[in-house]
Amino acid sequence: MHAKSFGENNYRLYTDDLPVFVTADSVLHAWHRSFDAFLSDLETEILARKLELVLRA
């Protein structure tokens, strides 16, 4: 089974009616990845524009 993420592996197991063992580590990893993506979007979409406005002033 070759997957790019924990989520993809867990989804395949779930759809194949196999037991899925969810650990605290996998939940924290998913939370960290989602928070990291949120911060990245915040930096590129909002903060970069505001920085450009400040530097132009």
Short mmCIF file of C-alpha atoms in Angstrom, two decimals:
data_model
loop_
_atom_site.label_atom_id
_atom_site.label_comp_id
_atom_site.label_asym_id
_atom_site.label_seq_id
_atom_site.Cartn_x
_atom_site.Cartn_y
_atom_site.Cartn_z
CA MET A 1 0.00 0.00 0.00
CA HIS A 2 1.65 3.23 -1.16
CA ALA A 3 0.01 6.41 0.04
CA LYS A 4 1.09 10.01 0.38
CA SER A 5 -0.42 10.56 3.83
CA PHE A 6 -1.81 8.97 6.97
CA GLY A 7 -5.26 10.07 5.88
CA GLU A 8 -5.03 8.32 2.54
CA ASN A 9 -3.90 5.09 4.23
CA ASN A 10 -6.65 5.28 6.83
CA TYR A 11 -9.28 5.99 4.17
CA ARG A 12 -8.19 2.96 2.14
CA LEU A 13 -8.33 0.75 5.21
CA TYR A 14 -11.76 2.12 6.14
CA THR A 15 -13.23 1.66 2.66
CA ASP A 16 -11.85 -1.91 2.54
CA ASP A 17 -13.72 -2.64 5.81
CA LEU A 18 -10.49 -3.19 7.72
CA PRO A 19 -9.93 -1.97 11.29
CA VAL A 20 -8.35 1.46 11.62
CA PHE A 21 -6.25 2.09 14.73
CA VAL A 22 -6.11 5.82 15.41
CA THR A 23 -3.28 6.93 17.68
CA ALA A 24 -2.73 10.25 19.38
CA ASP A 25 0.37 10.65 17.21
CA SER A 26 -1.61 10.39 13.98
CA VAL A 27 -4.22 12.87 15.22
CA LEU A 28 -1.54 15.35 16.30
CA HIS A 29 0.24 14.91 12.97
CA ALA A 30 -2.99 15.66 11.08
CA TRP A 31 -3.65 18.70 13.27
CA HIS A 32 -0.10 19.97 12.77
CA ARG A 33 -0.32 19.56 8.98
CA SER A 34 -3.64 21.37 8.84
CA PHE A 35 -2.40 24.22 11.07
CA ASP A 36 0.79 24.49 8.99
CA ALA A 37 -1.29 24.80 5.81
CA PHE A 38 -3.46 27.46 7.49
CA LEU A 39 -0.41 29.51 8.48
CA SER A 40 1.10 29.18 5.02
CA ASP A 41 -2.12 30.44 3.41
CA LEU A 42 -2.34 33.28 5.92
CA GLU A 43 1.21 34.38 5.15
CA THR A 44 0.85 34.28 1.38
CA GLU A 45 -2.71 35.57 1.04
CA ILE A 46 -2.97 38.25 3.72
CA LEU A 47 0.31 39.12 5.40
CA ALA A 48 2.33 39.42 2.18
CA ARG A 49 -0.17 41.94 0.78
CA LYS A 50 -0.17 43.96 3.98
CA LEU A 51 3.63 43.96 4.04
CA GLU A 52 3.70 45.30 0.48
CA LEU A 53 1.36 48.13 1.50
CA VAL A 54 3.51 49.01 4.51
CA LEU A 55 6.72 49.00 2.47
CA ARG A 56 5.18 51.25 -0.21
CA ALA A 57 4.07 53.86 2.35
#
